[in-house]
Amino acid sequence: MLLTHSLVLGLASFALASREPIPVKRVAHESRRSLPSGWSPVRRAEPDVILPLSVGLAQSNLENLEAYLLDVAHPDSPHYSKHWTPKEVATAFRPSAESYDAVREWLVEDGSIDAGRIVLSKSGNWIMANVTVAEAERLLGTQYFVYEHAEDGREHVACHGTYHLPETVSKHVDLITPTLHFDVKVRRHGSSDKMSAAKNVGSVGFGAAPKIDGGVLHDIFPDLEHCDETITLACLRVLYDFVYEPLAANKNSIGVVEYTPQSHNPSDFDIFFGNYSKDQVGERPTLISIDGGALTPGGDLGESSLDLQYVLGLVGKKQEVLLYQTGDAIESGSFNNLLDGLDGSYCTFEGGDDPSQDGVYPDPNPGGFKGPEDCGDKPTAYVISTSYGYQEADLTPAYMQRQCEEYGKLSLTGITFVYSSGDAGVAGFDGSCLTDDGQQVLGASRFNPTFPGGCPYVTSVGATQVVPGHKVTDRESAVFQRFPSGGGFSNIFARPDFQKSAVAGYLEKFPPPYAPGVFNTTGRAFPDVAANGLNYSVAINGQFRLVSGTSASAPTFASILSAINDARLAIGKKPVGWVNPALYTPSFALAFNDIVNGSNPGCGTNGFAAKPGWDPVSGLGTPNFLKLLPHFLLLP
Ligand SMILES: *[C@@H]1O[C@H](CO)[C@@H](O)[C@H](O)[C@H]1NC(C)=O
Ligand SMILES: *[C@@H]1O[C@H](CO)[C@@H](O)[C@H](O)[C@H]1NC(C)=O
Ligand SMILES: *[C@@H]1O[C@H](CO)[C@@H](O)[C@H](O)[C@H]1NC(C)=O
Ligand SMILES: *[C@@H]1O[C@H](CO)[C@@H](O)[C@H](O)[C@H]1NC(C)=O
Ligand SMILES: *[C@@H]1O[C@H](CO)[C@@H](O)[C@H](O)[C@H]1NC(C)=O
């Protein structure tokens, strides 16, 4: 409290001392409502420090993105699954020459930046110039501070509150870096080790409730009698009627994303397969290294072992699984590093990523990755599963919008992005909730949604569990042991058409008992679907441990989608791509096991209740593969 107060006073006096604004009509371009937890300003940035200023040009045609996507992803569309080539996507959204000219003219005329200092990125999306803090403050009508992280003293230069642009320039710009953004290292959902907290001190949110059970070996249950204690491949197959033998494995593809230092021990696959899927002993994922990503001996093994053992086991022996291992062991990476690697038109090159938060490559540190940053040179997979996330309140709206649109653009080419919905119910990872002005605080009352669950172009997966004492064939409940499933309503993304009727149905029939403002009644609601997330039997360093989280649910759902893609590819059809509009159509929704028990508590409340039909705890429910498959096979 005291700190916040003195900060406000400090800023007021700085504002008085700052120089006259330059005389053009400016508008606020981006604002930050709260600082990511742990960071506070310690001093003004030195005026002569050099910033790699990057101006993200507004892409063309983004207003048509959703319509383009619906054209290839809505089951009623005659063009269903007629996906675009990456080149068609890049061309359709490339910024216009008009935008380029407007920004360049602003830098040269208003900013007195010599034209020779201005560079256009290869992708045509970013204009870059090295400028001093003084020049940036003048151009952007803002003030730069050095922020320090409370846990490890790491410093980060960012501007305070808001930055401004001339009205005529603002419409040509998506966002400018480095400004407000703290693109904090992404967090895993679930399964956190003690080790990770020690290695990643400073990565906000690390060290959230560990969800690997104590060091004891648990019994190996190869049967179906103990699915209420330990989840195995066999339990998941029965829960979701998931029996499938790949027919088009050489055409199909699925990838799992991991952020270094999350890693796995390859010999654990054989212990896992030796007990649960004997004919897969010896199988390994195919490593796709992004920005120096590699297995790190001594890294954290919970997340990667869980994700990879279950995806490999569920898609079966014949299907190759790509492992997108992102970031080197020193800097690690963020969602931007992955997206840069997958899409050359998204790359931000030397200036775009946030140098003290994103992995920026080449990495000058000893032992760091010395190669150039990966840019559109990595293979894409039809289904890409990620069990990491942020809170929306950690990031700025423009930053999230740009990243979300990128998921949409990549989905136009036939990719499905599957994300875990979070493991803290309606609260943030660390239990924090939002104050009326958007600060993340323990004990605040507004719900604190995760990112990118609120992005309509990803499929968000919540968690269920078998109720103790129940059989594997009994209906599951929303998870209530160990952690509550992440879910709720975005404060950033408006509700997309595909879920309007499902969500309105829930809000009308089962109105949540909350005052206005506790959750955003117009926001995109998540999760979309759910799958079991409790007590997965995972081999970690030679021992079986029980691992829990929506981290487990996302790879399970992704594996089922991958089998649907295989079946479509086998009969000459295309993969499903952006799958949400299909899943929410009423006939498809009947192919889910409706989850009607449990809730997702947080922020001192019970959160939302799981109810018949879609709900913001378990989405449409858990998949029934054998029922979903014919629906997708009948589509063009
Ligand atoms: C900015 O400076 C760095 C370091 O000297 C250099 O590598 C980079 O190319 C410069 N960027 C621009 C846009 O001039
Ligand atoms: C999950 O594991 C914990 C710890 O072993 C146990 O207490 C709990 O009953 C298990 N629950 C289910 C549903 O598997
Ligand atoms: C099954 O798991 C145990 C560890 O619990 C391991 O020692 C054993 O080798 C595994 N079995 C096979 C056949 O791999
Ligand atoms: C609620 O969500 C909408 C998007 O649907 C957004 O424009 C609005 O700012 C949000 N309200 C709050 C209080 O965050
Ligand atoms: C319903 O969920 C509650 C926890 O919210 C749990 O105690 C109960 O066992 C569940 N019952 C069924 C039938 O799923």
XYZ file of C-alpha atoms and ligand atoms in Angstrom:
706
model
C 0.000 0.000 0.000
C 2.659 2.414 1.121
C 4.723 1.568 -1.923
C 1.839 2.233 -4.292
C 1.194 5.539 -2.618
C 4.764 6.762 -2.880
C 4.879 5.612 -6.489
C 1.926 7.799 -7.361
C 3.548 10.778 -5.689
C 6.845 10.071 -7.402
C 5.234 9.944 -10.780
C 3.378 13.179 -10.228
C 6.601 15.029 -9.603
C 8.286 13.390 -12.590
C 5.397 14.471 -14.757
C 5.858 18.056 -13.692
C 9.552 17.879 -14.472
C 9.118 16.326 -17.919
C 9.600 18.387 -21.032
C 6.910 19.965 -23.185
C 5.035 17.525 -25.404
C 5.631 17.870 -29.127
C 2.802 19.794 -30.773
C 0.783 17.159 -32.642
C -2.613 15.796 -31.695
C -1.916 12.557 -29.878
C -4.117 9.788 -28.659
C -3.394 7.154 -26.035
C -2.346 4.099 -28.035
C -1.914 1.460 -25.335
C -2.300 1.458 -21.575
C -1.364 -0.964 -18.866
C -3.795 -1.290 -15.991
C -1.526 -3.182 -13.625
C 2.068 -4.281 -13.306
C 2.731 -8.013 -13.367
C 3.163 -9.136 -9.769
C 6.649 -8.785 -8.356
C 7.699 -5.804 -10.469
C 8.023 -2.247 -9.237
C 9.667 0.887 -10.639
C 12.944 1.822 -8.954
C 14.167 4.808 -10.992
C 13.787 6.734 -14.248
C 15.665 5.176 -17.168
C 18.827 7.084 -18.184
C 17.965 9.349 -21.147
C 20.867 8.112 -23.282
C 20.211 4.377 -22.926
C 19.551 2.800 -26.338
C 16.212 1.043 -26.901
C 15.610 -1.241 -29.900
C 12.313 0.425 -30.805
C 10.054 -1.738 -32.961
C 6.802 -0.529 -34.399
C 4.412 -3.374 -35.236
C 2.512 -2.162 -38.300
C -1.219 -2.778 -38.369
C -1.933 -5.780 -40.537
C -4.398 -5.501 -43.399
C -7.714 -7.343 -43.405
C -7.701 -8.345 -39.751
C -11.318 -7.214 -39.509
C -12.079 -10.118 -41.870
C -10.111 -12.755 -39.977
C -13.084 -14.288 -38.206
C -15.133 -14.409 -41.402
C -12.256 -16.042 -43.298
C -11.947 -18.596 -40.522
C -15.651 -19.343 -40.360
C -15.603 -19.898 -44.102
C -13.202 -22.832 -43.659
C -14.241 -23.988 -40.167
C -18.005 -23.682 -39.822
C -19.678 -27.024 -40.522
C -22.355 -25.305 -42.640
C -19.830 -23.635 -44.910
C -19.443 -25.123 -48.394
C -15.722 -24.345 -48.076
C -15.265 -26.342 -44.853
C -11.609 -27.438 -44.515
C -10.502 -25.607 -47.680
C -7.593 -24.171 -45.757
C -5.251 -21.477 -47.004
C -1.561 -21.826 -47.804
C 0.859 -19.972 -45.496
C 1.678 -17.713 -48.435
C -1.962 -16.776 -48.943
C -2.195 -15.940 -45.247
C 0.943 -13.791 -45.312
C -0.279 -11.901 -48.378
C -3.781 -11.284 -47.069
C -2.612 -9.716 -43.814
C 0.579 -7.951 -44.886
C 0.605 -4.304 -43.732
C -0.153 -1.798 -46.452
C 2.395 0.536 -48.022
C 0.289 3.383 -46.620
C 0.944 2.151 -43.061
C 4.644 1.853 -43.721
C 4.807 5.389 -45.124
C 2.820 6.902 -42.267
C 5.060 5.393 -39.578
C 8.265 6.236 -41.391
C 7.201 9.802 -41.895
C 6.310 10.113 -38.206
C 9.727 8.818 -37.126
C 11.581 11.125 -39.500
C 9.434 14.261 -39.213
C 8.205 14.215 -35.613
C 11.017 12.211 -34.108
C 13.943 13.610 -36.092
C 15.159 10.039 -36.530
C 17.480 9.972 -39.507
C 16.005 7.825 -42.319
C 19.246 5.820 -42.418
C 18.536 4.514 -38.914
C 15.163 3.036 -39.882
C 14.908 -0.607 -40.966
C 11.922 -2.639 -42.217
C 11.838 -6.290 -41.072
C 11.960 -9.008 -43.723
C 8.363 -9.922 -42.984
C 7.281 -6.351 -43.706
C 5.461 -6.220 -40.359
C 7.862 -4.248 -38.203
C 9.690 -0.933 -38.561
C 12.730 -0.779 -36.330
C 15.180 1.855 -35.161
C 17.629 2.067 -32.295
C 16.631 5.165 -30.340
C 17.625 6.688 -27.017
C 15.236 6.695 -24.083
C 14.972 10.471 -24.545
C 13.947 10.049 -28.190
C 11.429 7.335 -27.335
C 9.891 9.437 -24.560
C 9.460 12.332 -26.957
C 8.011 10.192 -29.748
C 5.614 8.341 -27.492
C 4.681 11.002 -24.960
C 5.603 8.719 -22.090
C 8.278 8.106 -19.464
C 10.579 5.127 -19.142
C 11.452 3.555 -15.816
C 13.713 0.791 -14.663
C 11.564 -1.863 -12.975
C 12.988 -4.390 -10.588
C 11.674 -7.818 -9.693
C 11.248 -8.349 -5.966
C 12.460 -11.961 -6.000
C 15.754 -11.790 -7.858
C 16.431 -8.108 -8.492
C 16.219 -8.603 -12.273
C 15.748 -5.280 -14.080
C 13.485 -4.404 -16.966
C 13.063 -1.114 -18.802
C 9.463 -0.232 -19.609
C 7.330 2.844 -19.848
C 4.767 3.843 -17.294
C 1.011 3.608 -17.737
C 0.295 4.762 -21.266
C 2.040 5.705 -24.475
C 0.691 8.028 -27.140
C 0.808 8.385 -30.891
C -0.391 11.066 -33.289
C -3.949 10.243 -34.286
C -2.941 9.837 -37.928
C -0.272 7.272 -37.009
C -2.164 5.313 -34.359
C -4.438 3.559 -36.812
C -1.436 2.177 -38.696
C 0.195 0.678 -35.609
C -0.601 -2.492 -33.660
C 1.869 -2.032 -30.859
C 5.302 -0.673 -30.110
C 8.020 -2.391 -28.090
C 9.727 -1.982 -25.721
C 6.994 0.001 -24.024
C 4.485 -1.369 -21.541
C 5.017 -5.047 -22.045
C 6.375 -7.498 -19.558
C 6.198 -10.614 -21.670
C 6.917 -12.647 -18.584
C 8.079 -16.181 -19.157
C 5.104 -18.436 -19.668
C 3.924 -20.606 -16.831
C 2.989 -24.209 -16.796
C -0.460 -25.288 -15.802
C -0.075 -27.996 -13.230
C 2.684 -30.314 -12.194
C 5.209 -27.900 -10.790
C 8.344 -29.193 -9.078
C 10.209 -27.574 -6.228
C 13.107 -27.442 -8.639
C 11.316 -25.136 -11.033
C 10.735 -22.568 -8.344
C 14.432 -22.526 -7.564
C 15.551 -22.285 -11.184
C 13.027 -19.749 -12.289
C 12.918 -17.375 -9.385
C 11.560 -14.244 -10.903
C 9.388 -15.979 -13.444
C 6.112 -14.754 -12.112
C 3.849 -17.509 -10.901
C 6.390 -20.279 -10.749
C 6.163 -22.192 -7.534
C 2.339 -22.331 -7.622
C 0.904 -25.287 -5.705
C 2.949 -28.337 -6.691
C 0.735 -30.979 -8.167
C 3.086 -33.915 -8.256
C 2.308 -36.196 -5.359
C 5.101 -36.949 -2.865
C 8.100 -39.053 -3.787
C 6.452 -42.407 -3.163
C 6.061 -44.955 -5.902
C 2.423 -45.715 -6.422
C 1.020 -49.063 -7.512
C 0.991 -49.749 -11.225
C -2.640 -50.494 -12.024
C -2.866 -51.865 -15.552
C -6.544 -52.699 -14.986
C -9.642 -50.531 -15.054
C -10.586 -51.060 -11.427
C -8.548 -48.179 -10.039
C -9.295 -45.310 -12.396
C -10.685 -43.424 -9.407
C -7.178 -43.445 -7.890
C -4.776 -43.416 -10.814
C -5.355 -42.470 -14.434
C -3.640 -44.593 -17.069
C -3.849 -44.796 -20.864
C -6.389 -47.598 -20.464
C -8.605 -45.462 -18.192
C -8.606 -42.597 -20.710
C -9.464 -44.946 -23.574
C -12.499 -46.214 -21.690
C -13.545 -42.787 -20.394
C -13.626 -41.280 -23.880
C -14.418 -44.342 -26.033
C -11.056 -43.727 -27.594
C -9.987 -46.755 -29.581
C -8.223 -45.941 -32.805
C -5.499 -47.344 -35.017
C -3.835 -44.654 -37.210
C -4.364 -45.131 -40.953
C -2.699 -42.020 -42.351
C 0.146 -41.468 -39.898
C 2.556 -40.322 -42.620
C 0.184 -37.497 -43.606
C -0.930 -36.567 -40.105
C 0.964 -34.531 -37.495
C 0.684 -33.483 -33.865
C 3.045 -31.353 -31.789
C 3.542 -30.716 -28.072
C 5.085 -27.412 -26.907
C 7.505 -27.263 -23.967
C 9.440 -24.283 -22.673
C 12.992 -24.888 -21.454
C 14.004 -25.667 -18.670
C 11.002 -28.024 -18.711
C 12.504 -31.191 -20.050
C 12.190 -34.956 -19.997
C 14.361 -37.967 -19.417
C 14.097 -40.174 -22.552
C 14.516 -43.437 -20.613
C 11.307 -42.616 -18.707
C 9.368 -43.323 -21.907
C 10.465 -46.950 -21.757
C 9.441 -47.321 -18.135
C 6.066 -45.783 -18.991
C 5.554 -47.858 -22.138
C 6.960 -50.989 -20.452
C 4.120 -50.786 -17.946
C 1.306 -49.319 -20.049
C 1.925 -49.770 -23.789
C 4.519 -52.478 -24.364
C 4.771 -52.266 -28.139
C 5.829 -48.605 -27.887
C 9.025 -49.272 -25.910
C 11.804 -47.431 -27.722
C 9.515 -44.747 -29.157
C 10.537 -41.110 -28.740
C 9.142 -37.732 -29.819
C 10.884 -35.905 -32.681
C 12.713 -32.902 -31.278
C 12.017 -29.627 -33.074
C 14.393 -27.199 -31.437
C 13.230 -23.584 -31.438
C 15.800 -20.948 -30.483
C 18.228 -23.495 -29.125
C 15.627 -25.570 -27.262
C 17.197 -28.810 -26.032
C 16.687 -31.371 -23.315
C 18.295 -29.961 -20.191
C 19.753 -32.549 -17.850
C 18.583 -31.540 -14.409
C 15.671 -29.571 -15.860
C 12.144 -29.890 -14.529
C 10.632 -33.148 -15.695
C 6.979 -33.121 -14.569
C 5.269 -31.169 -17.333
C 7.130 -32.588 -20.343
C 7.015 -36.185 -19.101
C 3.267 -35.919 -18.532
C 2.470 -34.260 -21.861
C 4.691 -36.443 -24.023
C 4.047 -39.832 -22.414
C 0.301 -39.355 -22.778
C 0.302 -37.936 -26.292
C 2.663 -40.649 -27.555
C 0.683 -43.330 -25.748
C -2.726 -42.082 -26.900
C -1.969 -41.451 -30.574
C -0.278 -44.844 -30.737
C 2.857 -46.396 -32.090
C 2.497 -45.377 -35.715
C 2.049 -41.639 -35.247
C 5.104 -39.402 -35.014
C 4.855 -36.727 -32.292
C 6.754 -33.443 -32.650
C 8.225 -31.847 -29.556
C 8.537 -28.068 -29.952
C 11.228 -27.501 -27.345
C 11.401 -23.720 -27.119
C 14.193 -21.491 -25.802
C 17.697 -22.207 -24.539
C 18.473 -23.141 -20.949
C 19.584 -19.629 -20.089
C 16.944 -17.298 -21.478
C 14.125 -19.764 -22.198
C 11.293 -18.496 -24.389
C 7.705 -17.326 -24.577
C 4.732 -17.870 -26.885
C 6.311 -15.336 -29.244
C 9.394 -17.505 -29.694
C 7.169 -20.419 -30.721
C 5.033 -18.340 -33.081
C 8.132 -16.773 -34.656
C 9.458 -20.271 -35.342
C 6.204 -21.401 -36.967
C 5.359 -18.325 -39.037
C 7.824 -16.183 -40.946
C 5.222 -13.434 -41.269
C 5.019 -13.088 -37.468
C 8.734 -12.840 -36.836
C 9.870 -9.787 -35.053
C 13.582 -10.140 -35.715
C 16.052 -8.238 -33.607
C 13.782 -5.547 -32.307
C 10.423 -7.153 -31.700
C 10.752 -9.431 -28.732
C 11.158 -7.920 -25.333
C 14.894 -8.218 -24.631
C 14.710 -8.716 -20.902
C 11.705 -11.065 -20.900
C 11.346 -12.961 -24.183
C 14.158 -15.145 -25.268
C 16.056 -12.859 -27.663
C 18.526 -14.707 -29.850
C 21.426 -14.984 -30.494
C 21.926 -15.214 -26.737
C 25.210 -13.538 -25.731
C 25.362 -15.322 -22.347
C 27.919 -18.101 -21.833
C 26.354 -21.343 -23.011
C 23.467 -19.472 -24.677
C 22.086 -20.278 -28.122
C 24.279 -18.507 -30.668
C 22.172 -19.111 -33.745
C 19.872 -16.475 -35.191
C 16.308 -16.465 -33.857
C 14.148 -19.052 -35.579
C 11.772 -17.447 -38.025
C 9.230 -19.465 -39.955
C 11.727 -22.290 -40.426
C 9.995 -24.919 -38.277
C 7.410 -27.439 -39.462
C 3.844 -26.858 -38.309
C 1.670 -29.699 -36.998
C -2.088 -30.056 -37.488
C -2.715 -30.165 -33.748
C -0.481 -28.210 -31.345
C -0.960 -28.777 -27.615
C 0.306 -26.327 -24.976
C -0.078 -26.596 -21.198
C 1.363 -23.204 -20.246
C -0.332 -19.845 -19.747
C -0.502 -16.342 -18.356
C -3.148 -14.292 -16.629
C -4.727 -11.726 -18.938
C -3.806 -9.099 -16.331
C -0.084 -9.870 -16.881
C -0.173 -8.603 -20.469
C -1.481 -5.633 -22.427
C -4.617 -5.910 -24.580
C -2.821 -5.086 -27.858
C -0.158 -7.667 -27.128
C -2.750 -10.373 -26.477
C -4.840 -9.348 -29.461
C -1.873 -9.623 -31.791
C -0.945 -13.037 -30.443
C -4.544 -14.248 -30.580
C -4.895 -13.075 -34.179
C -1.778 -15.061 -34.964
C -3.434 -18.221 -33.650
C -6.317 -17.361 -35.952
C -4.055 -16.805 -38.958
C -2.243 -20.094 -38.391
C -5.597 -21.837 -37.912
C -6.565 -20.667 -41.408
C -3.905 -23.073 -42.677
C -5.578 -25.998 -40.883
C -3.902 -25.994 -37.451
C -5.804 -26.550 -34.175
C -4.317 -24.875 -31.081
C -5.204 -26.676 -27.858
C -4.493 -24.954 -24.507
C -5.007 -25.925 -20.876
C -7.457 -23.581 -19.111
C -5.507 -23.100 -15.829
C -5.475 -24.752 -12.419
C -6.797 -22.082 -10.068
C -10.532 -21.942 -10.792
C -11.687 -18.374 -11.362
C -8.578 -16.922 -9.636
C -5.055 -16.284 -10.904
C -2.271 -18.864 -10.679
C -1.175 -17.588 -7.282
C -4.735 -17.162 -6.009
C -4.797 -13.452 -6.791
C -7.921 -11.783 -8.122
C -8.573 -8.390 -9.684
C -9.349 -5.120 -7.960
C -11.849 -2.719 -9.538
C -8.983 -1.034 -11.367
C -7.506 -4.279 -12.626
C -4.661 -4.900 -10.173
C -3.898 -8.523 -9.272
C -4.161 -8.767 -5.497
C -4.758 -11.592 -3.023
C -8.227 -11.146 -1.562
C -9.600 -8.972 -4.383
C -13.055 -9.918 -5.623
C -13.071 -9.850 -9.438
C -12.300 -13.083 -11.267
C -8.873 -13.254 -12.927
C -9.055 -15.039 -16.308
C -6.132 -16.872 -17.929
C -4.573 -16.236 -21.338
C -4.873 -17.534 -24.011
C -8.008 -19.382 -22.864
C -9.979 -16.237 -23.735
C -8.665 -16.119 -27.286
C -11.494 -17.464 -29.464
C -9.025 -19.086 -31.864
C -7.662 -21.589 -29.377
C -9.534 -24.549 -27.930
C -9.400 -24.286 -24.153
C -9.520 -27.506 -22.122
C -10.673 -27.733 -18.497
C -10.281 -30.656 -16.101
C -12.560 -33.407 -14.813
C -12.009 -36.367 -12.504
C -13.434 -39.747 -11.653
C -15.233 -39.449 -8.317
C -13.557 -41.592 -5.602
C -15.373 -44.901 -5.266
C -16.921 -44.561 -8.723
C -16.247 -46.728 -11.755
C -14.526 -45.574 -14.928
C -17.834 -45.910 -16.738
C -19.605 -43.529 -14.318
C -20.067 -39.900 -15.237
C -17.093 -37.734 -14.228
C -17.270 -34.577 -12.109
C -15.522 -31.258 -12.566
C -12.195 -31.746 -10.779
C -12.475 -31.049 -7.033
C -9.451 -32.809 -5.513
C -6.021 -31.138 -5.724
C -7.064 -28.076 -7.788
C -10.084 -26.391 -9.391
C -10.341 -26.204 -13.171
C -9.643 -22.806 -14.749
C -12.629 -21.177 -16.401
C -14.612 -17.998 -16.805
C -14.980 -14.953 -19.014
C -12.315 -12.906 -20.786
C -11.960 -9.212 -20.057
C -10.236 -8.693 -23.404
C -11.919 -10.816 -26.044
C -15.581 -10.347 -26.886
C -17.825 -13.387 -27.065
C -17.569 -15.012 -30.491
C -20.706 -16.042 -32.360
C -19.955 -19.754 -32.210
C -20.572 -19.866 -28.439
C -23.170 -17.106 -28.018
C -26.169 -19.363 -27.722
C -24.446 -21.945 -25.483
C -23.177 -19.282 -23.092
C -26.420 -17.289 -23.071
C -28.259 -20.525 -22.259
C -26.048 -21.087 -19.226
C -26.296 -17.508 -17.961
C -30.082 -17.506 -18.308
C -30.810 -20.909 -16.806
C -28.178 -20.846 -14.072
C -27.434 -17.174 -13.350
C -24.212 -16.992 -11.306
C -24.883 -15.196 -7.972
C -22.392 -12.369 -8.466
C -22.539 -8.608 -8.380
C -21.947 -6.814 -11.694
C -18.237 -6.564 -12.468
C -17.169 -9.779 -10.728
C -16.980 -11.441 -14.121
C -17.362 -10.009 -17.602
C -20.778 -11.035 -18.918
C -19.886 -10.080 -22.516
C -16.476 -11.769 -22.666
C -15.407 -14.863 -24.549
C -16.172 -17.737 -22.178
C -13.918 -20.727 -21.574
C -13.091 -23.602 -21.393
C -14.585 -25.070 -24.565
C -14.225 -28.696 -23.541
C -12.764 -30.791 -20.726
C -10.882 -34.011 -20.084
C -9.629 -35.834 -17.017
C -6.864 -33.958 -15.198
C -6.321 -35.834 -11.920
C -3.696 -38.337 -10.825
C -2.126 -39.342 -14.140
C 0.474 -42.051 -13.663
C 3.684 -40.567 -15.135
C 7.233 -41.962 -15.152
C 9.594 -39.278 -13.862
C 13.244 -40.090 -13.264
C 12.612 -43.812 -13.076
C 9.632 -43.616 -10.716
C 5.926 -43.386 -11.266
C 4.383 -40.236 -9.798
C 0.831 -38.924 -9.834
C 0.578 -35.700 -11.800
C -2.491 -33.461 -11.949
C -3.610 -30.313 -13.742
C -5.392 -29.069 -16.856
C -1.855 -29.718 -18.097
C -2.986 -33.325 -18.396
C -6.373 -32.517 -19.928
C -5.032 -30.552 -22.914
C -2.734 -33.279 -24.335
C -5.489 -35.861 -23.891
C -7.996 -33.796 -25.846
C -5.340 -32.947 -28.454
C -4.625 -36.663 -28.992
C -8.298 -37.356 -29.653
C -8.466 -34.524 -32.201
C -5.378 -35.906 -33.868
C -7.086 -39.268 -34.350
C -10.040 -37.450 -35.946
C -7.596 -35.751 -38.323
C -6.034 -39.121 -39.138
C -9.394 -40.612 -40.031
C -10.216 -37.639 -42.269
C -6.819 -37.704 -43.969
C -7.229 -41.455 -44.567
C -10.303 -40.805 -46.726
C -8.700 -37.933 -48.618
C -10.146 -35.090 -46.529
C -8.331 -32.239 -44.799
C -7.675 -31.833 -41.060
C -10.249 -30.050 -38.889
C -8.226 -26.855 -38.156
C -10.049 -24.298 -36.004
C -12.449 -26.692 -34.373
C -14.537 -24.508 -32.039
C -17.412 -23.574 -34.406
C -17.965 -27.260 -35.164
C -17.815 -28.379 -31.532
C -20.497 -25.901 -30.461
C -23.029 -26.855 -33.135
C -25.825 -28.710 -31.352
C -25.371 -32.049 -33.125
C -21.670 -32.150 -32.218
C -22.341 -31.019 -28.674
C -24.327 -34.235 -28.188
C -21.123 -36.175 -28.793
C -19.744 -34.893 -25.471
C -20.223 -36.418 -22.040
C -21.988 -33.599 -20.237
C -20.398 -32.762 -16.872
C -23.045 -31.612 -14.390
C -21.342 -31.775 -10.981
C -18.751 -29.592 -9.277
C -17.507 -26.028 -9.677
C -14.311 -23.991 -10.002
C -13.850 -22.008 -6.763
C -11.611 -18.975 -6.374
C -11.631 -15.328 -5.214
C -13.473 -16.352 -2.043
C -16.387 -17.819 -4.008
C -17.517 -21.149 -5.418
C -16.720 -19.850 -8.886
C -19.120 -21.212 -11.481
C -21.171 -24.384 -11.259
C -21.009 -27.251 -13.742
C -24.532 -27.674 -15.130
C -26.310 -29.491 -17.955
C -25.047 -28.186 -21.306
C -22.058 -25.883 -21.718
C -20.667 -24.337 -18.523
C -17.578 -22.233 -17.635
C -16.034 -25.141 -15.676
C -16.096 -28.101 -18.054
C -17.158 -26.432 -21.311
C -19.239 -28.732 -23.499
C -18.022 -31.705 -21.454
C -15.558 -34.501 -22.139
C -15.254 -36.000 -25.633
C -16.763 -39.264 -26.772
C -14.455 -40.149 -29.649
C -16.706 -42.740 -31.248
C -19.591 -40.258 -31.322
C -17.512 -37.301 -32.506
C -15.762 -39.165 -35.298
C -18.752 -39.727 -37.629
C -19.750 -36.058 -37.344
C -16.320 -34.993 -38.547
C -16.103 -37.682 -41.214
C -19.371 -36.470 -42.748
C -18.082 -32.913 -43.167
C -16.489 -32.033 -46.514
C 20.369 -1.826 -33.204
O 21.617 -2.068 -32.587
C 22.019 -3.428 -32.556
C 23.289 -3.536 -31.730
O 24.242 -2.647 -32.194
C 22.178 -3.937 -33.979
O 22.521 -5.308 -33.960
C 20.861 -3.772 -34.705
O 20.994 -4.163 -36.044
C 20.398 -2.322 -34.646
N 19.050 -2.246 -35.197
C 18.707 -1.357 -36.101
C 17.272 -1.391 -36.515
O 19.458 -0.569 -36.577
C -5.618 -38.894 -6.258
O -4.450 -39.175 -5.513
C -4.514 -38.734 -4.172
C -3.170 -38.983 -3.559
O -2.731 -40.279 -3.791
C -5.621 -39.483 -3.446
O -5.748 -38.980 -2.135
C -6.928 -39.277 -4.182
O -7.948 -40.045 -3.629
C -6.800 -39.639 -5.650
N -8.069 -39.283 -6.278
C -8.503 -39.757 -7.433
C -9.867 -39.400 -7.852
O -7.822 -40.435 -8.190
C 7.428 -50.621 -14.734
O 7.741 -49.579 -13.834
C 8.749 -49.852 -12.892
C 8.878 -48.644 -12.022
O 7.741 -48.536 -11.226
C 10.055 -50.178 -13.565
O 11.036 -50.493 -12.611
C 9.837 -51.336 -14.510
O 11.025 -51.553 -15.233
C 8.705 -51.040 -15.487
N 8.398 -52.202 -16.276
C 8.800 -52.332 -17.540
C 8.428 -53.645 -18.198
O 9.400 -51.483 -18.137
C -15.498 -6.873 -20.761
O -15.228 -7.481 -21.993
C -15.272 -6.620 -23.104
C -15.013 -7.477 -24.316
O -16.095 -8.304 -24.491
C -14.274 -5.496 -22.946
O -14.367 -4.620 -24.032
C -14.512 -4.786 -21.644
O -13.507 -3.823 -21.446
C -14.489 -5.766 -20.493
N -14.805 -5.092 -19.258
C -13.943 -5.059 -18.225
C -14.427 -4.365 -17.002
O -12.843 -5.594 -18.252
C -19.819 -33.630 -6.891
O -18.786 -32.716 -6.566
C -18.508 -32.638 -5.183
C -17.436 -31.587 -5.001
O -17.860 -30.387 -5.566
C -18.053 -33.986 -4.666
O -17.825 -33.922 -3.290
C -19.070 -35.056 -4.987
O -18.547 -36.322 -4.666
C -19.405 -35.042 -6.468
N -20.489 -35.985 -6.705
C -20.690 -36.602 -7.867
C -21.841 -37.544 -7.916
O -20.003 -36.441 -8.854
